[in-house]
Short mmCIF file of C-alpha atoms in Angstrom, two decimals:
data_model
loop_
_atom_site.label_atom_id
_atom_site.label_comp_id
_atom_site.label_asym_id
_atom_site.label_seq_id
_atom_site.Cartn_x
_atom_site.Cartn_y
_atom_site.Cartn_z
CA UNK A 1 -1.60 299.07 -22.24
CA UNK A 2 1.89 299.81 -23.52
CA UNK A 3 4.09 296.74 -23.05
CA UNK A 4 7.77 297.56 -23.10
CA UNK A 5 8.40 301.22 -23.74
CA UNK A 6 11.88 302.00 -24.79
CA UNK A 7 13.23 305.83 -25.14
CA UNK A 8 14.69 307.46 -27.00
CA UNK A 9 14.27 305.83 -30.79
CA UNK A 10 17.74 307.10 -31.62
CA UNK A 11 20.35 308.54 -30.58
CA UNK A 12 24.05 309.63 -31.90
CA UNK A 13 26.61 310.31 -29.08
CA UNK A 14 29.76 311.38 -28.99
CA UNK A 15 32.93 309.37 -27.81
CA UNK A 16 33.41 309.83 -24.03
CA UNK A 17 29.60 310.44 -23.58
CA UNK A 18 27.30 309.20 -21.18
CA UNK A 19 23.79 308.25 -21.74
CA UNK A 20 20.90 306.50 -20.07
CA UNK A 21 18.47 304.56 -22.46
CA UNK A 22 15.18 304.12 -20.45
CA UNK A 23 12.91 300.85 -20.29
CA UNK A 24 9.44 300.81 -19.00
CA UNK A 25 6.47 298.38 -18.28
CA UNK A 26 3.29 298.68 -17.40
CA UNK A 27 3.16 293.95 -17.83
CA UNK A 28 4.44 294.29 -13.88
CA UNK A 29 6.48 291.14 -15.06
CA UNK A 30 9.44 290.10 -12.73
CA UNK A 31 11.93 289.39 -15.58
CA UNK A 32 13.33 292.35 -17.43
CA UNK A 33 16.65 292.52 -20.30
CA UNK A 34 18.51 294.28 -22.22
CA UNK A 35 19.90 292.91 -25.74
CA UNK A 36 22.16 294.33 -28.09
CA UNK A 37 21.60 293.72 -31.47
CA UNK A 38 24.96 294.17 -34.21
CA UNK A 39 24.31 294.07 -37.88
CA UNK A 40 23.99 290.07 -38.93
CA UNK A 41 24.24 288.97 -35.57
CA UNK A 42 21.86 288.09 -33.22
CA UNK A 43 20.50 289.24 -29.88
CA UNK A 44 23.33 289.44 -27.32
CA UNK A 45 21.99 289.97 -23.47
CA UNK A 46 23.54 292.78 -21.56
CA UNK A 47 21.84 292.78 -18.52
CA UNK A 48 19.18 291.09 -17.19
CA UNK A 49 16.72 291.41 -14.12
CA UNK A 50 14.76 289.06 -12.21
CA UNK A 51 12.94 291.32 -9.43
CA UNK A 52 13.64 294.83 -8.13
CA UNK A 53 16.72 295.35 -6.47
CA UNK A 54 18.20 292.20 -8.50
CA UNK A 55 20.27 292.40 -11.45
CA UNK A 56 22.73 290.11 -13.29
CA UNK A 57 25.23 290.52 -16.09
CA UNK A 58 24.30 288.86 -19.59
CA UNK A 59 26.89 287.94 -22.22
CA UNK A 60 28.41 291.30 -22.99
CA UNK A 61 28.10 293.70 -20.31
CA UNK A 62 31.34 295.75 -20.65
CA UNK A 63 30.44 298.62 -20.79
CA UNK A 64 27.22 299.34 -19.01
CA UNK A 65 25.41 299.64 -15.80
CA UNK A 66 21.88 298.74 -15.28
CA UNK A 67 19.48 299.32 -11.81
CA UNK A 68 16.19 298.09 -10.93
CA UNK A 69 14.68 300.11 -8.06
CA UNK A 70 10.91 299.44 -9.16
CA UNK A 71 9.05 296.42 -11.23
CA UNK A 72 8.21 298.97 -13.96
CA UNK A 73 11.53 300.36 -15.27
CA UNK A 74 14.70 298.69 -16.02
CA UNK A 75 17.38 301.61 -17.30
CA UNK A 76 20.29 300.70 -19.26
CA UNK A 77 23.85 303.21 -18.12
CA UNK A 78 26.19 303.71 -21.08
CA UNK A 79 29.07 305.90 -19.04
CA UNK A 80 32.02 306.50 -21.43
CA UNK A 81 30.30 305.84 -24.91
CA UNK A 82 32.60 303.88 -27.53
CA UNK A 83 32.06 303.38 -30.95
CA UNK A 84 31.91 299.45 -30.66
CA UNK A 85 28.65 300.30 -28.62
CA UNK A 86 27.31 301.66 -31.91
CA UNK A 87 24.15 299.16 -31.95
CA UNK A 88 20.41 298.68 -31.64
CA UNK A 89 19.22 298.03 -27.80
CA UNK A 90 16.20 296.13 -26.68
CA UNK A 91 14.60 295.77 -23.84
CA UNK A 92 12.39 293.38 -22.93
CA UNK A 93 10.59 291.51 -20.26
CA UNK A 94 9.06 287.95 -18.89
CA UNK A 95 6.80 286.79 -16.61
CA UNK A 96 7.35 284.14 -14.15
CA UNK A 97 7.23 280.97 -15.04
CA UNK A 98 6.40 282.29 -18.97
CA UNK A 99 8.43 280.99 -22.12
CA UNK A 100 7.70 283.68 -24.52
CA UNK A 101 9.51 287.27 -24.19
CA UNK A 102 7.94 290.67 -25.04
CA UNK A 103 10.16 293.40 -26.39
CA UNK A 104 10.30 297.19 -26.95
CA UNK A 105 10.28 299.04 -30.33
CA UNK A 106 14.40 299.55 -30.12
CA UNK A 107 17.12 302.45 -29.61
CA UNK A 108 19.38 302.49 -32.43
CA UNK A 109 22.65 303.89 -31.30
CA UNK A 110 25.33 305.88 -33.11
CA UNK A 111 28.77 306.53 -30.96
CA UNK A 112 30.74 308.97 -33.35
CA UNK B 1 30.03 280.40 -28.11
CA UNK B 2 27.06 279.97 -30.54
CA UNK B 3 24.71 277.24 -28.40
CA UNK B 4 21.62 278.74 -31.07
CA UNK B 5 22.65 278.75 -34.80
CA UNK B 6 20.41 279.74 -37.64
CA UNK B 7 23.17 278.57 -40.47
CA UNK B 8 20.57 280.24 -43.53
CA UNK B 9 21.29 283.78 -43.73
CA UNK B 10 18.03 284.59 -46.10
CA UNK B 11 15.35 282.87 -47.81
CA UNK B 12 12.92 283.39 -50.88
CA UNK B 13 9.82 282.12 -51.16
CA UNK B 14 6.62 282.45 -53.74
CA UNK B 15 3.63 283.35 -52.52
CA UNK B 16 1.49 280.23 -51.42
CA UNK B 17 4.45 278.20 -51.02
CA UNK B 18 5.53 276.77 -48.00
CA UNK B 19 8.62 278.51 -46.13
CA UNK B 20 10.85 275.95 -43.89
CA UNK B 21 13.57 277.94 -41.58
CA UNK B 22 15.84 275.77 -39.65
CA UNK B 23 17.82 276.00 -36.46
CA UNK B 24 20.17 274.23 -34.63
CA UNK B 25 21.42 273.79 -30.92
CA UNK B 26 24.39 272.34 -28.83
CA UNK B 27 22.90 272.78 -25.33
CA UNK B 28 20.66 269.36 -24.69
CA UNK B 29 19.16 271.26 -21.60
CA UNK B 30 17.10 273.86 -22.76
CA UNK B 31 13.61 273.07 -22.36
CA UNK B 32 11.85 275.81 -24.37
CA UNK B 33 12.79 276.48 -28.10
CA UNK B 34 10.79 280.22 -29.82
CA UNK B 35 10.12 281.23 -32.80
CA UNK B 36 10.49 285.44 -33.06
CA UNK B 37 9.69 287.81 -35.99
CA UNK B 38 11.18 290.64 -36.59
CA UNK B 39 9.94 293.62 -39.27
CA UNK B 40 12.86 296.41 -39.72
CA UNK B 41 12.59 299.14 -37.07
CA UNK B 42 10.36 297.13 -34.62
CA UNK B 43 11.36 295.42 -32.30
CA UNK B 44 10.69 291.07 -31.83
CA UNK B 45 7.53 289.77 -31.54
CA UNK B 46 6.36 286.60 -30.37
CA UNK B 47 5.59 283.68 -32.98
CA UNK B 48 5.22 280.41 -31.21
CA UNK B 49 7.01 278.21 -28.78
CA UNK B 50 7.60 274.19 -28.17
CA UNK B 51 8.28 272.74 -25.15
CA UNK B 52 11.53 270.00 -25.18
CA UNK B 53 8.71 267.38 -24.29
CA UNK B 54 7.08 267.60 -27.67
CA UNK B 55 8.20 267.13 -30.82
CA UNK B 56 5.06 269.54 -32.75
CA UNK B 57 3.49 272.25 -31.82
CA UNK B 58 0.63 274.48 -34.52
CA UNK B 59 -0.84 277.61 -34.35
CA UNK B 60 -2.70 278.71 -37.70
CA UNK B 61 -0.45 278.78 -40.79
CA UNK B 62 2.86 278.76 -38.64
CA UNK B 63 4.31 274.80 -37.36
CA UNK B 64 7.17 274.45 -35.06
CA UNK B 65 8.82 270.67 -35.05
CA UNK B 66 11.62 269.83 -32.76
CA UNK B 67 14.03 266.70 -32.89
CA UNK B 68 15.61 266.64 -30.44
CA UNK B 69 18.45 263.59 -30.99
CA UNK B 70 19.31 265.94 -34.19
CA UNK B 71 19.57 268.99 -31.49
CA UNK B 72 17.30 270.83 -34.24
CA UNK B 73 13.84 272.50 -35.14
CA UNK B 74 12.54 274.24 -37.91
CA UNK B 75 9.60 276.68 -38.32
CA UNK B 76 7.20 275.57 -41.13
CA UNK B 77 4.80 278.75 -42.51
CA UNK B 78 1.79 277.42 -45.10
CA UNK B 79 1.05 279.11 -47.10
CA UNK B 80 3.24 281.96 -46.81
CA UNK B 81 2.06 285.65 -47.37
CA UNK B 82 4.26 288.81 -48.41
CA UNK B 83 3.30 289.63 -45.00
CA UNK B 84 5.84 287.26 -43.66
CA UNK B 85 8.56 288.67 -44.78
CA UNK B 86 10.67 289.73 -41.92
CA UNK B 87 13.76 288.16 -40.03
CA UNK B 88 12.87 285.26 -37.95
CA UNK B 89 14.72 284.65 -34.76
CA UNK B 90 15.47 281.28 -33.20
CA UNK B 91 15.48 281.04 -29.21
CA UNK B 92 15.97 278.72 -26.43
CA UNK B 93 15.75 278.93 -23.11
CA UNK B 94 16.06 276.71 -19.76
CA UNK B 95 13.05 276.72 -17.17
CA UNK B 96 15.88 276.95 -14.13
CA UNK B 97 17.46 279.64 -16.42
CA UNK B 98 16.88 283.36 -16.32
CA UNK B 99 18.24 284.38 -20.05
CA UNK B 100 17.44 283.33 -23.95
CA UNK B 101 19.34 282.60 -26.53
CA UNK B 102 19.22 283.61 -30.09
CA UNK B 103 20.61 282.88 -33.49
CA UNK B 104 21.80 285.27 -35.74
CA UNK B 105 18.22 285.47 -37.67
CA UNK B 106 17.28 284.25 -41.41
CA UNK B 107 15.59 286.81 -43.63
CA UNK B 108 12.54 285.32 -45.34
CA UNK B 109 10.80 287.16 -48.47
CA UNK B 110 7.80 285.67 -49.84
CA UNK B 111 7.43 287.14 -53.20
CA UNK B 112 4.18 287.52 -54.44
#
């Protein structure tokens, strides 16, 4: 029983890049997000999910792209990588009706 | 716009003492408030929640009051361990509501 799996740990891109940072769960919860979290601030949502097929933008989704085809996985689209982007992402996820959230280990980010 | 603030950036504490972190909160309609712990390189975990209908809520060494005229809560830890040292996130959320919120986190080292 994993919880949230997030890969990769880290990753350094290169302006202009594209990357996808993957999100799995095996919790088959309906609620999935992705946070972004900048040095001395807190968690800022990106995206969020409440069911496959449904997604919503959070409070700083510039940027990004997200799709939820299945319950399990939630990836998070970075298409033309900018430094600002530089960050550490989290996903995590919910279950109906729940209050508490369960995150993923983190992908630290570098955009050089 | 900052509807969670934690307004104490860090926090030192001896050993055995008690450790108080504090939040605030402008939005009178959330109706969960969390407690989150974070160690560096992990990603949040789960403390301990309290529902806007209550004003206390306990689980072992780790108390969550809420007042909720004041629009504020604090997370008391007794006694605290150097185990608890990590950053502590404050959240809220709404029941009709699909996201959290978070403050910006307050450090706490217990010093043994």
């Amino acid at each position: 029983n994993a919880g949230v799996t997030q890969t990769p740990k880290f990753r350094i891109l290169k302006i202009g890049q594209s990357m996808t940072l993957q999100c799995t769960q095996d919790m088959n919860h309906n609620y999935m997000y992705w946070y972004r979290q900048d040095p001395g601030m807190g968690l800022k949502l990106i995206y969020y999910s409440v069911g496959a097929g449904i997604t919503d933008k959070g409070e700083v989704p510039n940027g990004y792209n997200v799709s939820r085809s299945t319950t399990e996985d939630f990836p998070l689209r970075l298409e033309l990588a900018a430094p600002s982007q530089t960050s550490v992402y989290f996903c995590a996820n919910r279950d109906r009706g729940a209050a508490e959230a369960f995150f993923g280990q983190g992908t630290r980010l570098t955009v050089v | 716009d900052q509807q969670v603030k934690q307004n104490s950036p860090s926090l030192s504490v001896q050993e055995g003492r008690i450790s108080i972190l504090n939040c605030d909160y402008t939005n009178s309609m959330f109706d969960y408030f969390l407690w989150y712990k974070k160690y560096p390189a992990e990603g949040p975990t789960f403390l301990i929640s309290i529902s806007s209908i209550k004003d206390k809520n306990e689980d072992g060494r780790f108390t969550v009051f809420l007042n909720k005229s004041a629009k504020h809560l604090s997370l008391h830890i007794v006694p605290s361990q150097p185990g608890d040292s990590a950053v502590y996130f404050c959240a809220a959320s709404r029941v009709t509501g699909n996201q959290f919120y978070f403050g910006t986190g307050t450090s706490l080292t217990v010093i043994p």
